[in-house]
XYZ file of C-alpha atoms in Angstrom:
447
model
C -69.641 44.253 -111.206
C -67.833 43.644 -114.313
C -68.913 44.836 -117.779
C -70.889 41.605 -118.639
C -72.870 41.836 -115.316
C -73.663 45.472 -115.882
C -74.633 44.828 -119.452
C -76.951 41.886 -118.205
C -78.678 44.144 -115.491
C -79.165 46.956 -118.013
C -80.914 44.647 -120.409
C -83.054 42.910 -117.833
C -84.144 46.261 -116.378
C -84.872 47.496 -119.987
C -87.003 44.355 -120.725
C -88.802 44.485 -117.411
C -89.707 48.189 -118.163
C -90.847 47.596 -121.574
C -92.979 44.465 -120.603
C -94.418 46.407 -117.627
C -95.503 49.377 -119.628
C -96.884 47.287 -122.575
C -98.322 44.268 -120.932
C -98.497 44.488 -117.107
C -100.245 47.766 -117.076
C -103.007 46.411 -119.359
C -103.345 43.219 -117.582
C -103.513 44.771 -114.006
C -105.986 47.458 -115.113
C -108.379 44.939 -116.747
C -110.181 43.859 -113.390
C -110.407 47.517 -112.187
C -111.969 48.571 -115.692
C -114.453 45.527 -115.114
C -115.414 46.020 -111.632
C -114.893 49.586 -110.647
C -115.041 51.887 -113.713
C -113.875 51.698 -117.506
C -111.462 54.676 -117.040
C -109.839 53.549 -113.902
C -106.098 53.770 -114.038
C -104.235 51.794 -111.368
C -100.792 53.382 -112.062
C -102.221 56.781 -111.928
C -103.982 55.873 -108.495
C -100.492 54.669 -107.141
C -98.810 57.789 -108.194
C -101.351 60.030 -106.259
C -101.253 57.715 -103.050
C -99.647 59.107 -99.858
C -97.842 55.830 -99.284
C -97.511 52.602 -101.195
C -97.134 49.454 -99.165
C -94.782 46.964 -100.713
C -94.603 43.198 -99.892
C -90.890 42.963 -99.546
C -88.409 43.266 -96.829
C -85.533 45.792 -97.039
C -83.086 43.390 -95.626
C -83.837 40.874 -98.499
C -84.792 43.151 -101.345
C -81.927 44.491 -103.677
C -80.785 47.872 -102.259
C -81.867 50.690 -104.510
C -82.963 54.353 -104.088
C -86.620 54.700 -103.330
C -88.870 57.700 -102.318
C -90.340 58.138 -98.707
C -93.747 56.961 -100.126
C -92.467 53.386 -100.429
C -93.079 51.460 -97.211
C -91.780 47.984 -96.963
C -94.296 45.530 -95.115
C -92.676 42.135 -96.045
C -94.042 39.355 -94.095
C -97.464 40.926 -93.392
C -99.217 37.950 -94.705
C -97.214 35.396 -92.895
C -98.920 33.781 -89.823
C -97.143 32.988 -86.570
C -96.118 29.369 -86.634
C -98.653 26.935 -85.217
C -98.104 23.448 -83.703
C -97.707 20.778 -86.474
C -100.348 18.333 -87.190
C -99.728 14.801 -85.861
C -98.509 13.277 -89.027
C -95.900 16.120 -89.753
C -94.801 16.423 -86.209
C -94.051 12.659 -86.061
C -91.954 12.909 -89.453
C -90.219 15.979 -88.127
C -89.337 14.770 -84.647
C -87.934 11.643 -86.094
C -85.678 13.556 -88.723
C -82.662 13.711 -86.510
C -80.279 13.899 -89.480
C -82.323 16.902 -90.719
C -85.205 17.659 -93.026
C -85.600 19.319 -96.369
C -88.850 20.987 -97.638
C -89.636 21.004 -101.298
C -92.424 23.371 -102.394
C -93.055 25.486 -105.471
C -96.300 27.134 -104.215
C -99.898 26.886 -105.299
C -99.383 27.824 -109.157
C -96.168 26.131 -110.099
C -97.151 22.765 -108.911
C -94.755 19.805 -108.680
C -97.126 17.478 -110.463
C -96.754 19.700 -113.626
C -93.110 19.102 -113.873
C -91.666 17.339 -116.721
C -90.682 13.563 -116.297
C -86.847 14.644 -116.693
C -87.289 17.318 -113.867
C -89.172 14.790 -111.605
C -86.444 12.257 -112.292
C -83.788 14.860 -111.227
C -85.528 15.511 -107.820
C -85.931 11.784 -107.036
C -82.247 11.326 -107.935
C -81.391 14.191 -105.595
C -83.358 12.667 -102.618
C -81.944 9.206 -103.290
C -78.459 10.784 -102.896
C -78.769 12.228 -99.499
C -78.872 9.435 -97.054
C -75.042 9.389 -97.294
C -74.916 13.104 -95.957
C -74.904 12.155 -92.455
C -72.935 9.362 -90.947
C -75.654 8.510 -88.440
C -78.950 9.577 -89.862
C -80.776 10.008 -93.064
C -82.086 13.221 -94.498
C -85.909 13.344 -94.426
C -87.602 14.959 -97.439
C -91.025 16.537 -97.231
C -92.305 17.254 -100.853
C -95.455 19.243 -101.640
C -96.775 17.074 -104.466
C -100.289 17.390 -105.549
C -101.272 13.852 -106.790
C -100.945 10.484 -105.610
C -98.772 8.613 -108.310
C -95.799 6.600 -108.647
C -92.882 8.858 -109.426
C -90.581 6.292 -110.829
C -87.212 7.480 -111.713
C -86.024 6.671 -115.155
C -82.904 4.430 -115.157
C -79.899 6.657 -116.090
C -77.879 5.540 -118.936
C -75.027 5.044 -116.646
C -76.743 2.836 -114.375
C -78.031 0.663 -117.156
C -74.443 0.380 -118.676
C -73.133 -0.737 -115.296
C -75.759 -3.442 -114.801
C -74.562 -7.030 -115.329
C -77.796 -7.816 -117.284
C -80.876 -5.988 -118.264
C -84.205 -7.906 -118.144
C -86.551 -6.640 -121.011
C -90.314 -7.616 -120.779
C -90.440 -8.757 -124.467
C -90.269 -12.197 -126.184
C -87.624 -12.591 -129.061
C -89.999 -14.619 -131.159
C -92.402 -11.694 -131.122
C -90.130 -8.630 -130.880
C -88.810 -6.941 -134.056
C -85.388 -8.515 -134.735
C -82.545 -6.154 -134.154
C -78.986 -6.332 -133.186
C -78.520 -6.435 -129.138
C -75.723 -7.136 -126.866
C -75.466 -10.164 -124.648
C -76.552 -7.956 -121.572
C -80.205 -7.888 -122.727
C -82.157 -10.790 -121.643
C -85.771 -11.162 -122.877
C -88.139 -12.236 -120.204
C -91.509 -11.604 -121.934
C -94.285 -13.388 -120.177
C -92.750 -13.284 -116.646
C -95.820 -11.316 -115.438
C -98.251 -13.922 -117.032
C -99.690 -16.597 -114.718
C -100.399 -20.043 -115.597
C -103.975 -20.439 -116.649
C -106.308 -21.513 -113.967
C -109.616 -23.365 -114.039
C -112.455 -20.895 -115.098
C -115.182 -19.968 -112.706
C -118.404 -21.697 -113.178
C -120.194 -18.835 -115.123
C -117.343 -18.523 -117.544
C -116.683 -22.143 -117.931
C -120.343 -22.838 -118.826
C -120.224 -20.252 -121.484
C -117.078 -21.441 -122.983
C -117.981 -25.028 -122.986
C -121.008 -24.269 -124.783
C -119.319 -22.194 -127.410
C -118.734 -24.917 -129.918
C -118.645 -22.497 -132.816
C -115.886 -20.541 -131.067
C -115.642 -17.541 -128.783
C -114.319 -14.053 -129.067
C -113.074 -11.953 -126.156
C -113.280 -8.184 -126.247
C -111.216 -6.274 -123.614
C -109.453 -2.960 -123.732
C -107.721 -3.305 -120.371
C -108.289 -1.455 -117.038
C -107.555 1.990 -118.381
C -109.422 2.311 -121.735
C -112.632 0.830 -120.379
C -115.439 -0.111 -122.862
C -118.052 1.898 -121.030
C -116.141 5.063 -121.985
C -116.617 4.358 -125.767
C -118.731 6.876 -127.670
C -122.190 5.747 -128.523
C -121.111 5.419 -132.212
C -118.388 3.105 -131.468
C -120.596 1.013 -128.984
C -123.166 0.730 -131.909
C -120.400 -0.519 -134.226
C -119.292 -3.198 -131.792
C -122.997 -4.277 -131.314
C -123.458 -4.423 -135.121
C -120.224 -6.516 -135.375
C -121.542 -9.021 -132.606
C -124.966 -9.178 -134.334
C -123.294 -10.038 -137.651
C -121.699 -13.277 -136.564
C -124.153 -15.995 -135.891
C -124.034 -16.386 -139.700
C -120.410 -17.216 -139.707
C -120.879 -20.853 -138.908
C -123.435 -23.048 -140.599
C -124.072 -25.020 -137.345
C -123.018 -22.747 -134.355
C -123.035 -19.195 -133.246
C -120.025 -17.309 -132.393
C -120.112 -16.492 -128.498
C -118.718 -13.016 -127.536
C -117.573 -12.168 -124.001
C -117.250 -8.456 -123.595
C -115.269 -6.691 -120.707
C -118.016 -4.046 -120.068
C -117.692 -2.104 -116.843
C -121.388 -1.062 -116.305
C -124.983 -2.670 -116.217
C -126.960 -1.038 -119.081
C -128.944 -2.124 -122.174
C -126.095 -2.214 -124.751
C -126.175 -5.513 -126.601
C -128.656 -6.941 -124.046
C -130.952 -8.277 -126.829
C -127.990 -10.483 -128.386
C -128.057 -14.030 -126.904
C -124.585 -14.628 -128.078
C -123.000 -11.853 -125.854
C -121.986 -12.021 -122.323
C -121.089 -8.730 -120.734
C -118.980 -8.734 -117.655
C -117.435 -5.941 -115.469
C -114.414 -8.287 -114.620
C -112.949 -11.194 -116.649
C -110.301 -13.715 -116.135
C -108.599 -12.701 -119.296
C -105.570 -15.229 -119.310
C -107.845 -18.027 -118.147
C -110.337 -17.280 -121.003
C -107.707 -17.000 -123.678
C -106.248 -20.495 -122.685
C -109.682 -22.135 -123.376
C -109.699 -24.350 -126.476
C -112.787 -22.705 -127.747
C -111.349 -19.160 -127.764
C -111.012 -18.226 -131.505
C -110.109 -14.559 -131.430
C -109.173 -11.629 -129.092
C -110.281 -7.994 -129.736
C -107.612 -5.879 -127.885
C -106.012 -2.540 -127.509
C -102.671 -3.910 -127.911
C -101.347 -3.642 -124.439
C -98.082 -5.567 -123.874
C -99.471 -8.004 -121.241
C -102.564 -8.578 -123.219
C -100.678 -9.488 -126.504
C -98.286 -11.575 -124.446
C -101.168 -13.619 -122.886
C -102.841 -14.077 -126.343
C -99.687 -14.953 -128.113
C -98.850 -17.612 -125.414
C -102.324 -18.970 -125.740
C -102.145 -19.157 -129.590
C -105.171 -16.860 -130.192
C -105.357 -14.585 -133.191
C -105.849 -10.869 -132.403
C -107.704 -7.784 -133.643
C -105.647 -4.973 -132.617
C -107.017 -1.451 -132.009
C -104.165 0.435 -130.453
C -105.110 3.528 -128.636
C -102.089 5.275 -127.057
C -98.485 4.761 -125.739
C -96.532 1.765 -127.084
C -99.733 0.064 -128.336
C -99.091 0.966 -131.968
C -95.704 -0.512 -132.025
C -97.011 -3.601 -130.080
C -99.713 -3.971 -132.716
C -97.295 -3.755 -135.700
C -95.190 -6.365 -133.828
C -97.803 -8.978 -133.918
C -99.111 -7.905 -137.233
C -95.664 -8.769 -138.635
C -95.945 -12.271 -137.246
C -99.206 -12.712 -138.975
C -101.120 -13.397 -135.624
C -102.997 -10.055 -135.761
C -105.063 -7.682 -137.946
C -104.528 -4.037 -137.263
C -107.460 -1.543 -137.249
C -107.078 2.396 -136.929
C -109.004 3.705 -133.944
C -109.842 6.775 -136.185
C -111.689 4.464 -138.602
C -113.489 2.254 -136.174
C -116.642 1.508 -138.051
C -118.996 -1.571 -138.045
C -117.759 -2.669 -141.467
C -114.199 -2.317 -140.280
C -114.785 -4.414 -137.355
C -116.691 -7.021 -139.119
C -113.979 -7.298 -141.837
C -111.146 -7.506 -139.345
C -112.867 -10.219 -137.140
C -113.925 -12.296 -140.256
C -110.340 -12.049 -141.511
C -108.763 -13.674 -138.546
C -111.586 -16.247 -138.051
C -112.033 -17.286 -141.668
C -108.469 -17.198 -142.699
C -106.827 -20.349 -141.170
C -103.309 -19.001 -141.739
C -103.769 -16.586 -138.725
C -104.759 -19.584 -136.379
C -101.814 -21.694 -137.762
C -99.373 -18.726 -137.245
C -100.735 -18.093 -133.794
C -100.443 -21.726 -132.585
C -96.931 -22.112 -134.154
C -95.671 -19.063 -132.441
C -97.243 -20.200 -129.138
C -95.479 -23.569 -129.673
C -92.302 -21.952 -130.219
C -92.464 -19.857 -127.082
C -93.442 -23.066 -125.164
C -90.590 -25.028 -126.525
C -87.687 -22.711 -125.617
C -84.635 -24.495 -124.230
C -84.962 -22.390 -121.126
C -88.127 -20.970 -119.479
C -88.469 -17.248 -118.402
C -88.203 -18.319 -114.802
C -85.187 -20.228 -115.416
C -83.445 -17.399 -117.294
C -84.085 -14.957 -114.509
C -82.913 -17.230 -111.751
C -79.582 -18.350 -113.563
C -78.805 -14.783 -114.910
C -79.430 -13.226 -111.464
C -77.381 -15.900 -109.630
C -74.653 -15.149 -112.128
C -74.873 -11.345 -111.599
C -74.776 -11.845 -107.712
C -71.549 -13.934 -108.124
C -69.668 -11.930 -110.505
C -71.234 -8.337 -110.152
C -70.539 -5.932 -113.163
C -68.903 -7.905 -116.022
C -67.020 -5.682 -118.271
C -66.679 -8.455 -120.808
C -70.160 -7.764 -121.980
C -69.800 -3.849 -122.138
C -69.643 -2.675 -125.765
C -67.044 0.038 -126.329
C -69.588 1.931 -128.404
C -71.353 3.264 -125.139
C -68.400 5.505 -124.508
C -68.281 7.100 -127.932
C -69.905 10.351 -128.756
C -72.188 10.913 -131.743
C -69.335 11.690 -134.105
C -67.274 8.759 -132.976
C -70.050 6.243 -132.877
C -71.173 6.977 -136.530
C -67.427 7.309 -137.619
C -67.987 10.855 -138.776
C -64.565 11.761 -137.272
C -63.038 8.964 -139.475
C -65.099 9.354 -142.704
C -64.868 13.152 -142.973
C -61.084 13.400 -143.052
C -61.018 10.370 -145.423
C -63.407 11.989 -147.825
C -61.714 15.386 -147.489
C -58.339 13.683 -148.141
C -59.639 11.710 -150.959
C -61.168 14.753 -152.447
C -58.042 16.765 -152.085
C -56.055 13.888 -153.673
C -58.457 13.688 -156.654
C -58.289 17.513 -156.967
C -54.556 17.584 -157.018
C -54.303 14.670 -159.258
C -56.698 16.225 -161.770
C -54.739 19.547 -161.487
C -51.378 17.586 -162.301
C -53.013 15.790 -165.132
C -54.164 19.134 -166.532
C -50.885 20.716 -166.061
C -49.009 17.920 -167.758
C -51.382 17.706 -170.659
C -51.105 21.505 -171.181
C -47.369 21.264 -170.873
C -47.239 18.596 -173.790
C -49.740 20.696 -175.808
C -47.669 23.730 -175.389
C -44.301 21.959 -176.221
C -46.026 20.422 -179.299
C -47.244 23.799 -180.601
C -43.772 25.212 -179.982
C -42.141 22.587 -182.107
C -44.734 23.041 -184.871
C -44.040 26.710 -185.001
C -40.382 26.205 -185.057
C -40.786 23.650 -188.009
C-alpha cells in the first residue's frame, strides 16, 4: 500500500468506528430495549458470548487478526439451487451467448434509481449484442414495476441525427432561434375528426347556445378531484344557462364514475369516455376546459376552440403559457381553483370574441401551411435515408465548451487587456503631467 491508500484506510476505519459507537450501538439496542428489557446491551452480550457467528466467508472477507471466538459461517442462509421456473429456464437455455443478472436486493430496488442511472443501465444493455460474433448477451434485470424504461436520447446521438422531429407547432410554440435540423411535426398524433357517435351527436347538435368540453386527460381524472373543487365546477356549470338570452350552454364532462355530482343539472352530460378530438371539431363547441397536456392543446388549437387552461404538472404550465401568449387561452392557477375563478375564466373566453377570432385564425394558419405534417415527415425521412448524416446542418457551437460557447475565453482576455491598456495609459498621462508640473515649478524657482 502506498501512503494515500493507508491514509484512506485509516480515515475509513476511524469514521466507521465513530459511527459504530455513536449511531449503530443505539440503533441496534433499540429493539432489544423495546422487546426484551430496557437495560439490555447487545454489545455487552456479544462480549460475554462463547462464540460469535459471523455471516462472512474467510476466503472472501478482508484478512485481519481475529480471536478464536469469531466463527465465520458465510453462506448459512443460502439455499441449494433449485430447478428454474419455466419462464426463466426458457430464457437461460436460449442464452447461448451468455447471460447477465442485474439485481440490487430487496432494499435498494432498481425502480428507485434516478432516470440518469436507469438510462446508463439501458445504454449498457443496448451495447452488448456486439460482444459475441454469433449470439447476443441476455440480460435479466430485477426491476420491481412494469413501466417503460425509455433511454433519454444522448446529446451525441441527437447531434448525429440528420433531422430531429419535435412534437410542437411553430405557430403555437414560443419563437426562438433553432437550427435547420429541427423539424416541427406538431399534430402528427392527432387523427382527423370522425363522425360523432349517436349519443354525442344528439347532444352537440342540440347545443345551439354552444357547448363546453371539460376533460383533464387519462391521468388527472375528474373523479379524483377534491369535493371542494367538484363543487366549484358544479357551481360554474349551474351559472351558465344565463349567459345566452335564448339558449343554455351545454357541458360535456369527462367524469370517470357514476355518482350524483351535477346530476340535477339538465345542461350537463357526464361520460366516462369521450371522443375528445371529434367533439372539439363540432361547430357548436365553444370552449375547452383542460389541464394543458400537449396533445389536448394541439387538438383544441387545430379545431379553433378557445381554452381554459388549468395546468397540473410536468410541461403543462409551459404549454398553458404558450397558448395564453397566442390569445387563445385563459390560464387558471390550480391553487386558486374557486367557483368564482372558474366562472370568470369561462365567461372571458365565451364573451370576449377576440379569443374565438384568435383561435380560428390560428387554426386556419396551421391548416394552410405549405406542407402538411405528414408530407414533412415523409420528405425529411426520405432525404435522411438517402444522404444519412448531413454535416452541413451541424452547428459548430455544439462542439464548444461553456467558456467557448459564451465567448468567455475571448471576452475575458480582451477586458483584461483593455483594462491594462487603460491603466497604463492613465499612469503615463499622470507621469507626463507630473513631469511638466515638476519642470514648471523648477523654472519658477530659478526665476
